[in-house]
Short mmCIF file of C-alpha atoms in Angstrom, two decimals:
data_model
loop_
_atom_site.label_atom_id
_atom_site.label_comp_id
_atom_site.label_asym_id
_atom_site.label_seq_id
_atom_site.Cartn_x
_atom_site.Cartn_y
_atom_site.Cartn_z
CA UNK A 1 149.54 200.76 111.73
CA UNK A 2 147.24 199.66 114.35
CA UNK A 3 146.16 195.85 114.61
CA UNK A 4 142.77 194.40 113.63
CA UNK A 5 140.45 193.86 116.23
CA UNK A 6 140.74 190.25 117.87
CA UNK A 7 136.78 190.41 118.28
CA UNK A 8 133.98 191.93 116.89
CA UNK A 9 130.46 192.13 118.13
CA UNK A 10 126.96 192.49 116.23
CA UNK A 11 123.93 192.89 118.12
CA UNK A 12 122.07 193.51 121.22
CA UNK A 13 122.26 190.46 124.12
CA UNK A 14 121.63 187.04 122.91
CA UNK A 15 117.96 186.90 122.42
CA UNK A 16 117.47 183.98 119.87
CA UNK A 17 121.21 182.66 120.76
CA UNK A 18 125.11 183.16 120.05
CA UNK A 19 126.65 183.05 116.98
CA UNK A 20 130.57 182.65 117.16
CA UNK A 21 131.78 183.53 113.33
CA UNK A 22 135.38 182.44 112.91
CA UNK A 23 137.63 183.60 110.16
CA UNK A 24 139.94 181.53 107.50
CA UNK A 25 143.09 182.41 105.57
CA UNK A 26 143.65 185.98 105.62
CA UNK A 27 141.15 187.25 107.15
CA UNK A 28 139.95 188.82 110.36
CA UNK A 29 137.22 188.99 112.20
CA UNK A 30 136.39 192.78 111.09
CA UNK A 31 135.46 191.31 107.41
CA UNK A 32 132.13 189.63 108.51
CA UNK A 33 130.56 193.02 109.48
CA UNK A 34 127.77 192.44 106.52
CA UNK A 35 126.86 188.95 108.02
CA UNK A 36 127.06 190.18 111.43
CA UNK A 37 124.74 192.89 110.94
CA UNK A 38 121.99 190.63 109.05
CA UNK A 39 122.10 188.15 111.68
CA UNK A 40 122.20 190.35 114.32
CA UNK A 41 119.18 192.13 112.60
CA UNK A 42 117.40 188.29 113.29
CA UNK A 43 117.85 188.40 116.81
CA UNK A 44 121.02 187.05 117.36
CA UNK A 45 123.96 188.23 119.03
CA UNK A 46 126.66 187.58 116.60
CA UNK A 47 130.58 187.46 117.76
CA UNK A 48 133.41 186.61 115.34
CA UNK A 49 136.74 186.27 116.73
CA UNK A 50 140.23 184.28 116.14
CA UNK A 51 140.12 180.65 116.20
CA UNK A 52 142.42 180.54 119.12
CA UNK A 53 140.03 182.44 121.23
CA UNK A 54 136.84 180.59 120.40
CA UNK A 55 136.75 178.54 123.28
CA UNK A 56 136.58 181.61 125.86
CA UNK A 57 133.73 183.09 123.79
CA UNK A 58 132.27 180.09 123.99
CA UNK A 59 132.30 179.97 127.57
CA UNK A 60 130.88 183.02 127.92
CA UNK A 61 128.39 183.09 125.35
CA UNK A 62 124.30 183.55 126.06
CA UNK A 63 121.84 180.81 125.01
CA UNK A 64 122.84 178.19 122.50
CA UNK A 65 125.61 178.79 120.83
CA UNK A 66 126.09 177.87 116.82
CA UNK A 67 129.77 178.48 115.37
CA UNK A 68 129.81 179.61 111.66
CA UNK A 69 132.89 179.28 110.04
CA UNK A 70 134.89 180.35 106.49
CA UNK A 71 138.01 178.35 104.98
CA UNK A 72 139.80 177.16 107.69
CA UNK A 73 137.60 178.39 110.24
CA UNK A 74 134.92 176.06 108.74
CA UNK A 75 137.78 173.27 109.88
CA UNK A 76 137.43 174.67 113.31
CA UNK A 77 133.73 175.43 113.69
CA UNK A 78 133.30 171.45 113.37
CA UNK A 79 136.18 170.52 115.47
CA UNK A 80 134.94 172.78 118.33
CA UNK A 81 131.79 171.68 118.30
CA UNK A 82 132.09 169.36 120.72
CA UNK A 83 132.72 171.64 123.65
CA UNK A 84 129.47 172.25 126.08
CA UNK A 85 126.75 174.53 124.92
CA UNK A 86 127.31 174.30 121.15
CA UNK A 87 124.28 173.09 119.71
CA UNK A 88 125.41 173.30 116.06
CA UNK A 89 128.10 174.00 113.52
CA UNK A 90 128.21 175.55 109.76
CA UNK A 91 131.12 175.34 107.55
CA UNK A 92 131.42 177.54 104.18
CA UNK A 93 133.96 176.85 102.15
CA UNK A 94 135.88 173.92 103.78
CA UNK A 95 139.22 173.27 102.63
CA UNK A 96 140.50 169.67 102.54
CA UNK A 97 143.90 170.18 101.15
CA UNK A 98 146.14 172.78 99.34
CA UNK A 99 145.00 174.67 96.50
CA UNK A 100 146.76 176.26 93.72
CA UNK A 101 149.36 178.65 94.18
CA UNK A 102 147.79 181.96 92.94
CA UNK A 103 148.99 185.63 92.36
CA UNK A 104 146.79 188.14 94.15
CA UNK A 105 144.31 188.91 91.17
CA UNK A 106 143.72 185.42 90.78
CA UNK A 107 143.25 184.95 93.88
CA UNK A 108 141.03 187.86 94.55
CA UNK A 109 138.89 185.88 91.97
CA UNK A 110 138.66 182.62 93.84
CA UNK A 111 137.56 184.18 96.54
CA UNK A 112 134.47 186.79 95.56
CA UNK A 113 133.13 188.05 92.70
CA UNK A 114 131.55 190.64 94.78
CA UNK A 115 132.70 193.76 93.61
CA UNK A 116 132.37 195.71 96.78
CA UNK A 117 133.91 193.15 98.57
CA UNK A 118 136.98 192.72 96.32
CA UNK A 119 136.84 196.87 96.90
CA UNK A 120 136.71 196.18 100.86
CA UNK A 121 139.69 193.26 100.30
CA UNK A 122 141.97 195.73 98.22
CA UNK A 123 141.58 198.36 100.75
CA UNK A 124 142.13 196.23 103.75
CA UNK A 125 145.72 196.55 105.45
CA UNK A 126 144.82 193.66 107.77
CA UNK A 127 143.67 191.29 105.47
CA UNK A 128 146.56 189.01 104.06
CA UNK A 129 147.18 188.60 100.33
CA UNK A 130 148.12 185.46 99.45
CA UNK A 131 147.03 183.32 102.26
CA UNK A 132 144.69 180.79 99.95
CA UNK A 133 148.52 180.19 98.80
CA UNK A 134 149.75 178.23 101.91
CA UNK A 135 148.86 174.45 103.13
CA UNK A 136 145.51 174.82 105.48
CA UNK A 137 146.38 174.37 108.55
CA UNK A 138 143.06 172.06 109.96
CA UNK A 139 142.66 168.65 111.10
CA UNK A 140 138.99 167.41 109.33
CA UNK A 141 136.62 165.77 111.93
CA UNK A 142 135.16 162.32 111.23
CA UNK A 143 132.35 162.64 112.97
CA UNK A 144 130.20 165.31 115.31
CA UNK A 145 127.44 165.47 117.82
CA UNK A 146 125.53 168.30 116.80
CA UNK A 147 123.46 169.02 113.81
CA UNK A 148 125.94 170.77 110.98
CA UNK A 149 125.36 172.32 107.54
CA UNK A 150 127.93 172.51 104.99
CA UNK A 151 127.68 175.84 102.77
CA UNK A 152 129.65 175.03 99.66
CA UNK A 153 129.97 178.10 96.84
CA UNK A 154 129.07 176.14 93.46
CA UNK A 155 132.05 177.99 91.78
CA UNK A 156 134.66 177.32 94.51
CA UNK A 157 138.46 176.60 92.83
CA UNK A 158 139.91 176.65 96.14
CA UNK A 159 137.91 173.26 98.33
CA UNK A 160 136.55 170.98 95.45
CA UNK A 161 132.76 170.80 95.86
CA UNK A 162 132.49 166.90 95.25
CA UNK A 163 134.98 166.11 98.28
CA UNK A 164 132.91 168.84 100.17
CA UNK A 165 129.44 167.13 99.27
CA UNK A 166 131.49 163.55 100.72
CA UNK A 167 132.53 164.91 103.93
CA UNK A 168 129.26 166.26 104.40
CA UNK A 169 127.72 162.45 104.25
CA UNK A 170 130.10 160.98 105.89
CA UNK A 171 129.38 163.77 108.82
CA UNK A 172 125.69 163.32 108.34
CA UNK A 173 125.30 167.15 107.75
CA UNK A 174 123.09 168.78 105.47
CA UNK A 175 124.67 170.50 102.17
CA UNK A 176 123.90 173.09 100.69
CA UNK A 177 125.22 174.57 97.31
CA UNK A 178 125.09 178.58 96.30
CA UNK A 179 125.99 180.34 93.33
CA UNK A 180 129.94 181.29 94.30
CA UNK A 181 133.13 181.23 94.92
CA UNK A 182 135.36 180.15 98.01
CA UNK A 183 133.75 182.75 100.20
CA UNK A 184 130.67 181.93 99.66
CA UNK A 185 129.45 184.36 102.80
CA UNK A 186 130.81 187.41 101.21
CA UNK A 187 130.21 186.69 97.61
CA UNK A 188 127.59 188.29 95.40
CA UNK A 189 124.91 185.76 96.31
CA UNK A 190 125.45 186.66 100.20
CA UNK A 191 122.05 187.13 100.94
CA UNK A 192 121.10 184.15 99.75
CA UNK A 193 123.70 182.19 102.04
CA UNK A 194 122.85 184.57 104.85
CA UNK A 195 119.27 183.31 103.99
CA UNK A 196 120.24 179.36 104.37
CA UNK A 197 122.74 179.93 107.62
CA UNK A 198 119.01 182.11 109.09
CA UNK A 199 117.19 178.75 108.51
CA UNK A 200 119.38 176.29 109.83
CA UNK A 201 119.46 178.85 113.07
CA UNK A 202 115.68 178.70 113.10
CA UNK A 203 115.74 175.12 113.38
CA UNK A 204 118.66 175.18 116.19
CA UNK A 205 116.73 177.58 117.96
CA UNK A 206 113.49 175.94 118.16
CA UNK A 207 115.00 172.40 119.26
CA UNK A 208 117.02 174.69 122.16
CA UNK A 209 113.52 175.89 123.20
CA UNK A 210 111.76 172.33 123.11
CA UNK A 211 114.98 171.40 125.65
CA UNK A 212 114.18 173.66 127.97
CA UNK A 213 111.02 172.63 127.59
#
């Protein structure tokens, strides 16, 4: 069986920007192809890659750069946002502590009620059942530089919503709440996330431009 692609890429050159999706528990970066492809459709050159390569695609990223991430990769987008040429950070989903142990159809639950995405999960050799299971593996920031939003699915079992709505004050981020579960960017209501991380881009984008300005 052949490996999952370590990187992924949506899009033509960075017109509007970079956006550097990174994956949570269980997942690759192949599964975002139905964000990638909306964002890209925006403008944007869309990249989503392991956690433990961020930091090169970073470096080598075009324009401002905004890191969207799922699960624990919401952990990482803030925690790497500090590193030169991000201008901003969203987290979906962001876990703050281990979650209930859950067989796979339970777990296939938490995370989407999407039904072509629970098709997409079942199929997928890469992806890896029972991940939600184990103890994230992130270190939550207590503060960051850059403007944030916090997509939280208003359904999520997995990261409690209230402690997600807290660490979103105490971060100074703006919060946002859609009709979900834990992944919230590949849940029925997709578009409608899609349509909140396009408008928190907008508003990176345009204070990028008034820089260089």
């Amino acid at each position: 069986m052949t490996s999952a692609p370590r990187t992924v890429h949506w899009g033509p050159s960075a017109t509007r920007g970079t956006v550097v999706v990174l994956p949570g528990r269980g997942e690759h970066p192949g599964i975002y192809q139905r964000l990638g492809t909306r964002l890209a459709a925006e403008g944007y050159h869309v990249v989503a890659t392991r956690v433990d390569e961020a930091a090169e695609v970073i470096a080598s990223a075009e324009g401002p750069v905004v890191l969207l991430g799922s699960d624990t990769g919401a952990a990482a987008a803030l925690a790497l946002a500090e590193i030169p040429g991000v201008r901003g950070a969203i987290a979906a989903g962001l876990p703050h502590g281990a979650g209930p142990t859950l067989p796979w159809r339970e777990e296939l639950a938490a995370r989407t009620s999407c039904p072509v995405y629970r098709e997409l999960l079942e199929a997928d050799a890469h992806f890896v059942r029972g991940a939600l299971n184990t103890e994230p593996d992130v270190v939550l920031v207590s503060e960051i530089a850059v403007p944030a939003l916090l997509l939280h699915g208003t359904n999520d079992s997995v990261a409690d919503i209230a402690i997600a709505r807290v660490i979103a004050e105490r971060l100074r981020a703006r919060f946002v709440e859609v009709e979900g579960a834990h992944d919230i960017l590949n849940d029925t209501t997709h578009d409608a996330a899609a349509d909140e991380v396009l408008r928190f881009l907008g508003r990176v984008h345009a204070d990028a431009v008034l820089v260089r300005a």
